[in-house]
Short mmCIF file of C-alpha atoms in Angstrom, two decimals:
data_model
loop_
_atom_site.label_atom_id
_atom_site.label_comp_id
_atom_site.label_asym_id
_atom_site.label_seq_id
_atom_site.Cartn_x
_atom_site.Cartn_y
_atom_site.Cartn_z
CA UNK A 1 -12.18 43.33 -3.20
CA UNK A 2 -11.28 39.59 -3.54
CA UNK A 3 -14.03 37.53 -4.01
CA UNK A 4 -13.89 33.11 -3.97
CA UNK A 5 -17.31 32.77 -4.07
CA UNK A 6 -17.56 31.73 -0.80
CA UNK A 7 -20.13 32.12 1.32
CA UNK A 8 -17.69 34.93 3.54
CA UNK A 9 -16.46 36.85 0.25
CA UNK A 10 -20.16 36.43 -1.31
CA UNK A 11 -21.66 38.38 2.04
CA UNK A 12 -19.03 41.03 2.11
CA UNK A 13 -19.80 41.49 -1.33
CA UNK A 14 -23.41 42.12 -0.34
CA UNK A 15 -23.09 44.29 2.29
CA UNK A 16 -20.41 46.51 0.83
CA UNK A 17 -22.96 46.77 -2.58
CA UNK A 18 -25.92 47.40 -0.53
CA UNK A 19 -23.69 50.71 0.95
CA UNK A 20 -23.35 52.04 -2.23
CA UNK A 21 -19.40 51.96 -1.82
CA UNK A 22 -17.60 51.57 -5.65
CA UNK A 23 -16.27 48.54 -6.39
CA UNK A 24 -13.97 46.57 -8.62
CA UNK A 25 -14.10 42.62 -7.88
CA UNK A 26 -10.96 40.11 -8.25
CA UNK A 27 -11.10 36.77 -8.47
CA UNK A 28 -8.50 34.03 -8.69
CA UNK A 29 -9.01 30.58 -10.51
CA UNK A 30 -5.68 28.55 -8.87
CA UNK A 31 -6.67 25.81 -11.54
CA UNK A 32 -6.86 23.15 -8.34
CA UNK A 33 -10.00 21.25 -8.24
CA UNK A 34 -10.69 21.32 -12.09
CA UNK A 35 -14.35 21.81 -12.95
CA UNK A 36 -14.86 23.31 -9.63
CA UNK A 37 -12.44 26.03 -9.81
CA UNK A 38 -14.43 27.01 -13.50
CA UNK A 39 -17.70 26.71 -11.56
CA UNK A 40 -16.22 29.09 -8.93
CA UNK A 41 -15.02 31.72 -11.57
CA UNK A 42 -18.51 31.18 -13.49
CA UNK A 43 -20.34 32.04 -10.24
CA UNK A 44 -18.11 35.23 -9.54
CA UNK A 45 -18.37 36.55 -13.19
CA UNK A 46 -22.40 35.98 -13.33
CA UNK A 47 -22.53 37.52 -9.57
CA UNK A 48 -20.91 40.48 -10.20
CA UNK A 49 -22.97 41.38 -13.75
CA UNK A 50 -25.66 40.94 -11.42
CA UNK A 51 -24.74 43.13 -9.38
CA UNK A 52 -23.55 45.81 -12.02
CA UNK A 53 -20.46 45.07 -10.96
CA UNK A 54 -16.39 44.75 -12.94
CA UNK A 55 -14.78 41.50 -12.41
CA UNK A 56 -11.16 40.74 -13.27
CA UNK A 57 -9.89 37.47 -13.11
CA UNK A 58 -6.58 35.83 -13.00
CA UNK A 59 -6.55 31.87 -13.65
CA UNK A 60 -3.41 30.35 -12.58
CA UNK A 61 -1.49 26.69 -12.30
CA UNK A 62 -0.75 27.24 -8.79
CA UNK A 63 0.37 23.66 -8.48
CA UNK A 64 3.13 24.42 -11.18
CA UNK A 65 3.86 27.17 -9.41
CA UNK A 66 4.53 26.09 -6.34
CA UNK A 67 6.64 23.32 -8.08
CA UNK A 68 7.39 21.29 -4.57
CA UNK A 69 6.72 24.82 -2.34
CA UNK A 70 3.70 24.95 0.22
CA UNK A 71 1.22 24.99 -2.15
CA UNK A 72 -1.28 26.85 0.50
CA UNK A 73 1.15 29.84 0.49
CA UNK A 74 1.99 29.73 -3.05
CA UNK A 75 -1.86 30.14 -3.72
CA UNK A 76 -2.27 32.98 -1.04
CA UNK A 77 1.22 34.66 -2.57
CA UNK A 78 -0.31 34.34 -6.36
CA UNK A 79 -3.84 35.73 -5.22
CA UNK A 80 -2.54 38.81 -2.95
CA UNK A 81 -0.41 39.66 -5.81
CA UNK A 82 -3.02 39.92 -8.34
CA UNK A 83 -5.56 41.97 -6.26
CA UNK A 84 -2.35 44.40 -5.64
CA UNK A 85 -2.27 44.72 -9.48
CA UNK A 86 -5.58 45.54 -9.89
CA UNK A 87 -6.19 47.67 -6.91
CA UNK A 88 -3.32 49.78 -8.82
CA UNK A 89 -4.35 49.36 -12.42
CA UNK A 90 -8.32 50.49 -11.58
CA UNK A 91 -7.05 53.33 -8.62
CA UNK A 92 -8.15 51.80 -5.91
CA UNK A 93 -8.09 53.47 -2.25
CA UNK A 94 -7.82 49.81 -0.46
CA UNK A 95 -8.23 45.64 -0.54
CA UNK A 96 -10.62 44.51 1.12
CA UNK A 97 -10.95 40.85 2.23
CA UNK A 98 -13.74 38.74 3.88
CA UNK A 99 -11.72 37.23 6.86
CA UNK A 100 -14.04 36.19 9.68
CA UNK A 101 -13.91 36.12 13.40
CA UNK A 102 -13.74 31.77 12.48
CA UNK A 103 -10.57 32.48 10.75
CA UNK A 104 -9.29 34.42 13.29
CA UNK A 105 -9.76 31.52 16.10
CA UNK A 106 -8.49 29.19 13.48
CA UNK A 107 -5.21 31.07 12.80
CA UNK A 108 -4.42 31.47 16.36
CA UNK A 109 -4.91 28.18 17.12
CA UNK A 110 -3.06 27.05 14.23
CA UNK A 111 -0.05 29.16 14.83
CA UNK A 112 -0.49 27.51 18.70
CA UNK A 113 0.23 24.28 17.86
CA UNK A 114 2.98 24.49 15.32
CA UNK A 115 4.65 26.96 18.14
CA UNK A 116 4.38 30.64 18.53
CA UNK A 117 4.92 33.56 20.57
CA UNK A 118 3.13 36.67 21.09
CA UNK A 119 3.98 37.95 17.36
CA UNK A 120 1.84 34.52 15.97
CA UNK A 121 -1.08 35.53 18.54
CA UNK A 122 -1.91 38.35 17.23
CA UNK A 123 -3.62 36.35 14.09
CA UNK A 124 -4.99 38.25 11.27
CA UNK A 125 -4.95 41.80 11.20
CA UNK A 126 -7.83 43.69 10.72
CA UNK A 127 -6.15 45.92 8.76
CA UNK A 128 -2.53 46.02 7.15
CA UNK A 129 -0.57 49.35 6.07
CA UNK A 130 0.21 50.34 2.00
CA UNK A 131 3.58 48.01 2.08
CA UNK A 132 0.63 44.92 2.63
CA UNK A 133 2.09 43.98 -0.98
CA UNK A 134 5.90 44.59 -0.76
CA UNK A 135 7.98 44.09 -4.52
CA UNK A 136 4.36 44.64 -6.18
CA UNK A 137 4.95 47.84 -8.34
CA UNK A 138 1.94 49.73 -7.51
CA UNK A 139 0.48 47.79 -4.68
CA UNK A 140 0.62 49.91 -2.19
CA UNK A 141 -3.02 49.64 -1.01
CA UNK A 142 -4.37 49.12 2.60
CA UNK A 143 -6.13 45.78 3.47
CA UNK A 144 -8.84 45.40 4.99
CA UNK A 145 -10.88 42.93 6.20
CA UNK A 146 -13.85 44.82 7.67
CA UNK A 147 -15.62 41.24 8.49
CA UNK A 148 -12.99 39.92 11.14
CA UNK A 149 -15.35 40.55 14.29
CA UNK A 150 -18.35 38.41 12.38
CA UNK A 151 -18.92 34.92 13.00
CA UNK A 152 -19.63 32.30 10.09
CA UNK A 153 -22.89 31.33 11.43
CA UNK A 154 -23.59 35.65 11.15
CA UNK A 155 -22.38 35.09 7.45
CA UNK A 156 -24.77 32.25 6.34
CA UNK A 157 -27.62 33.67 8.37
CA UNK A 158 -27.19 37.39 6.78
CA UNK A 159 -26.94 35.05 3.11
CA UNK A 160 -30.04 33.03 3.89
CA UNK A 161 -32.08 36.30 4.62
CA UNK A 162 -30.69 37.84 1.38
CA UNK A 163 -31.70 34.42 -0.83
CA UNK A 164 -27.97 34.53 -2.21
CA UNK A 165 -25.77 31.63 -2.86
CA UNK A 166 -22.86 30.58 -2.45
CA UNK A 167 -19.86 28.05 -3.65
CA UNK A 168 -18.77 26.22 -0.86
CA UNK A 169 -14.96 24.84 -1.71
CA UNK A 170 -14.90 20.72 -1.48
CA UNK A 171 -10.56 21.50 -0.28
CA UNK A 172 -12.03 23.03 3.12
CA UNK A 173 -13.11 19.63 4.14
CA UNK A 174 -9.86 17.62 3.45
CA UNK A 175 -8.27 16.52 6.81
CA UNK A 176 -5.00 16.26 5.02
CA UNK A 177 -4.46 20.26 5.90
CA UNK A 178 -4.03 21.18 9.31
CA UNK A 179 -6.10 24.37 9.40
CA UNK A 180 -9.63 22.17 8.20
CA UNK A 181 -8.65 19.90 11.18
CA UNK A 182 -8.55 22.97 13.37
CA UNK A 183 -11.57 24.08 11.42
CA UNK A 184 -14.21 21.19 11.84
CA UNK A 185 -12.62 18.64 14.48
CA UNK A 186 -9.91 21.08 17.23
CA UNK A 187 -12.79 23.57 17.30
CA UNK A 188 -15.77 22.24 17.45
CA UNK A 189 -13.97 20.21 20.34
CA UNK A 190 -13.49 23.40 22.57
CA UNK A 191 -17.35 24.74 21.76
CA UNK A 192 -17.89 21.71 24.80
CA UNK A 193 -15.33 23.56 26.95
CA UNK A 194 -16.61 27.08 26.02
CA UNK A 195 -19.60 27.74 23.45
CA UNK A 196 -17.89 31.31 23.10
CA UNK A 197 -14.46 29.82 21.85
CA UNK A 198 -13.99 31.97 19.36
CA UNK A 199 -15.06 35.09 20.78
CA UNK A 200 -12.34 33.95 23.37
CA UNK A 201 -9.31 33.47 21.00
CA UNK A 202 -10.48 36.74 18.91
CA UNK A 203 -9.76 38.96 22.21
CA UNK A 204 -7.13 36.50 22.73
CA UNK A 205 -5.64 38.13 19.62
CA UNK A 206 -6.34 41.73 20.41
CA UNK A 207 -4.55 41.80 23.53
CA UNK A 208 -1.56 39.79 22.02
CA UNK A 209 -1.67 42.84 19.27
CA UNK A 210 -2.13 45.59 22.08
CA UNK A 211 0.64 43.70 23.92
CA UNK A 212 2.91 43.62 20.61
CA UNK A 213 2.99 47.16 20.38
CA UNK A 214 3.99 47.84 23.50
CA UNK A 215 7.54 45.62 23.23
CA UNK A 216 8.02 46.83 19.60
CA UNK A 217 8.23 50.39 20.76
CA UNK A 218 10.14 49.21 23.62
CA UNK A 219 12.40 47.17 20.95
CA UNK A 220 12.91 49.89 18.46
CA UNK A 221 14.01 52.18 21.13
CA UNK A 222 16.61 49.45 21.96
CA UNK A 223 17.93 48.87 18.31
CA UNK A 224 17.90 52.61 18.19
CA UNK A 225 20.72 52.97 21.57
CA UNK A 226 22.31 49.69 20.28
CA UNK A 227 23.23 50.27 16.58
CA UNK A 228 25.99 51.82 14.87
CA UNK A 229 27.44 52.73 11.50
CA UNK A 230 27.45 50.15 9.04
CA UNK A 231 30.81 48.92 8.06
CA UNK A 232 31.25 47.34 4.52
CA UNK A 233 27.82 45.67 4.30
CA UNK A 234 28.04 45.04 7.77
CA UNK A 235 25.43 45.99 10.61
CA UNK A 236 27.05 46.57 13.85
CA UNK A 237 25.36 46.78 17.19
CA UNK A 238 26.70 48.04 20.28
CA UNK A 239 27.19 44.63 22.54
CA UNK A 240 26.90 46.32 25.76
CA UNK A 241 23.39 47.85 24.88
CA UNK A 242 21.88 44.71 23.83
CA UNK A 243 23.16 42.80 27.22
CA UNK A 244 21.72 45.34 29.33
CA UNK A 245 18.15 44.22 28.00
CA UNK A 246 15.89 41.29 28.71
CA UNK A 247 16.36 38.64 26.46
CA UNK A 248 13.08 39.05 25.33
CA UNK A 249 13.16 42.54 24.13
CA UNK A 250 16.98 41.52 22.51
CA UNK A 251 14.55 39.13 20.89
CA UNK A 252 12.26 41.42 19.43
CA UNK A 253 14.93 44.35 18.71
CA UNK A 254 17.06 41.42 16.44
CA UNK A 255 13.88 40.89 14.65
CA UNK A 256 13.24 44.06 13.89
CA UNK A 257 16.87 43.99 11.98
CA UNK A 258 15.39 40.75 10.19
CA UNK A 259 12.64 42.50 9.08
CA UNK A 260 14.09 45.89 8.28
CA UNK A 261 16.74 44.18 5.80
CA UNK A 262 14.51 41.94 4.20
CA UNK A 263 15.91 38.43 5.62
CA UNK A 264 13.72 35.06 6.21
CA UNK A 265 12.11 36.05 8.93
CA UNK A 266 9.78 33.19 8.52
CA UNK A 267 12.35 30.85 8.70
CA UNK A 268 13.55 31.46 11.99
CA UNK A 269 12.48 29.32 14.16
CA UNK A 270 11.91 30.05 18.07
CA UNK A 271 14.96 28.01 18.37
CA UNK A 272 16.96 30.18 16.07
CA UNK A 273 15.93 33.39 18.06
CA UNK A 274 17.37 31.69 21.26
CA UNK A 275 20.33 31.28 19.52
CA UNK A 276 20.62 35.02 18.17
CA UNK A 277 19.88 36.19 22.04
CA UNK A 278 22.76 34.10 23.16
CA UNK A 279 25.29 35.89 20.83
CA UNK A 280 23.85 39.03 21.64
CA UNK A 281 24.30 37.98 25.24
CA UNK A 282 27.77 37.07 25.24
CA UNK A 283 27.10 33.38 26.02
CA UNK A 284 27.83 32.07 22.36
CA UNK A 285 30.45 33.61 19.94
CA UNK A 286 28.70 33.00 16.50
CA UNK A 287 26.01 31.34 14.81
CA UNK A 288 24.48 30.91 10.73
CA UNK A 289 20.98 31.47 10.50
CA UNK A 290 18.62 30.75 7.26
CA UNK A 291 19.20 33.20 4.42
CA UNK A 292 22.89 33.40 4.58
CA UNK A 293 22.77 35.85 7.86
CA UNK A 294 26.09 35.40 9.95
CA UNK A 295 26.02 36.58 13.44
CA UNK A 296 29.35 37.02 15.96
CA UNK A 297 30.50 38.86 18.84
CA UNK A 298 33.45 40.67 18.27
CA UNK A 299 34.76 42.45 21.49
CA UNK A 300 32.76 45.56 22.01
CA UNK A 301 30.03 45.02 19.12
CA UNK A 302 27.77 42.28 17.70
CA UNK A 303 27.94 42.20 13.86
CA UNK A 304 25.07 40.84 11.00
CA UNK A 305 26.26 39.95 7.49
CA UNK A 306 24.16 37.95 5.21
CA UNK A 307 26.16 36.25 2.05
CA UNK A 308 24.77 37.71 -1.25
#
């Protein structure tokens, strides 16, 4: 399991020791806030021989890394990578990490206000399948995050009764990042609204996921009627099919083709979607999308190219 030394990772640490289930800790120094980050690896390394317990650790320049990239999802790329390596090297059955029902609120509301649909409200997944790690030779573990319905305030009080410690990371409190401004100014707002807030977004989420589903089945049935042989590294897709479905479920079958071949997905924007459903449609003849990806009506069919 991946463990920070926060006070989340530090309790799921606990609790999955105390139940006697085997485990090999990972830990990730991203080299960011100097002394700290040692102090943070220190505290893992002593907590697990505590404990009884193997530690790996990777220590990275994540800022070098990132080299002008989001530096928030070159540090979450770098640290799910290495716990995919290790789950494979030691044999693991799964990941597991310490994701709270405070993250979860925080996510959806994050995804909220930069823009989302109902793919963004479905937050963090309690659990993802064995391609969680795709292009990571030998990754193919499950993750978990068995902590997701447990509040923060749960956490520190299950900590406190324990006596156990924990690192708390001075980056969670700068407002320059959008998700601590969720975190300890757009939240704390709606607790006047609703004390229950994020009880309220977390089944917010699991309808949104439960409502997902539903249109991806729905969606894959669609692409399943709508496509046809591939022609020289071209997809084709029956025109007529596509039209005869709601925009929003030629929406989600189109993404399913995004995702299937591998193209920026995250890059499309809800803008660019529109603009793929009105090709579909009939109402535009072509458009370029990120990636290289070419879309055009022609006649009968719809056809996808992406430039190598």
């Amino acid at each position: 399991m991946g463990v920070s030394g926060g006070a989340d990772s530090v309790a799921l640490l606990r609790a999955l020791r105390s139940a006697d289930v085997t485990l090999v800790v990972a830990h990730v120094n991203h080299r960011l806030r100097g002394a700290e980050s040692d102090g943070d690896e220190a505290f893992v390394r002593e907590l697990c021989a505590g404990l009884g317990l193997e530690c790996r650790v990777l220590s990275a320049d994540v800022a070098a890394l990132a080299a002008g990239d989001n530096l928030e999802s070159t540090a979450r790329r770098v640290r799910y990578e290495f716990f995919a390596r290790v789950a494979g090297a030691v044999g693991a059955g799964w990941v597991a990490t310490a994701h709270t029902a405070d993250d979860q609120a925080e996510t959806v509301l994050h995804r909220l206000i930069r823009g989302t649909g109902i793919q963004g409200l479905r937050g963090i997944a309690a659990e993802r399948p064995n391609d969680a790690f795709p292009g990571v030779k030998d990754g193919g573990r499950p993750l978990v995050r068995p902590l997701l319905a447990v509040t923060r305030a749960d956490v520190v009080t299950y900590l406190n009764e324990l006596g156990q410690p924990f690192r708390t990371d001075s980056s969670n409190a700068d407002p320059k990042f959008t998700r601590n401004r969720v975190r300890h100014e757009l939240l704390p707002l709606l607790r006047t609204f609703n004390p229950e807030i994020v009880g309220a977004l977390a089944h917010l989420a699991e309808h949104a996921n439960e409502a997902h589903d539903i249109v991806i089945a729905a969606a894959a049935d669609l692409l399943s009627r709508a496509e046809r042989p591939p022609a020289a590294g071209t997809l084709i897709l029956d025109a007529a099919t596509l039209r005869s479905a709601s925009p929003g479920l030629a929406r989600a079958a189109l993404r399913l083709v995004w995702e299937r071949e591998g193209w920026p997905v995250s890059d499309m924007t809800f803008a660019a979607w529109e603009r793929a459903v009105s090709v579909a449609g009939g109402s535009a003849s072509a458009c370029d999308f990120p990636g290289g990806v070419r879309m055009r009506g022609a006649g009968k069919v719809v056809q996808l190219t992406r430039r190598a």
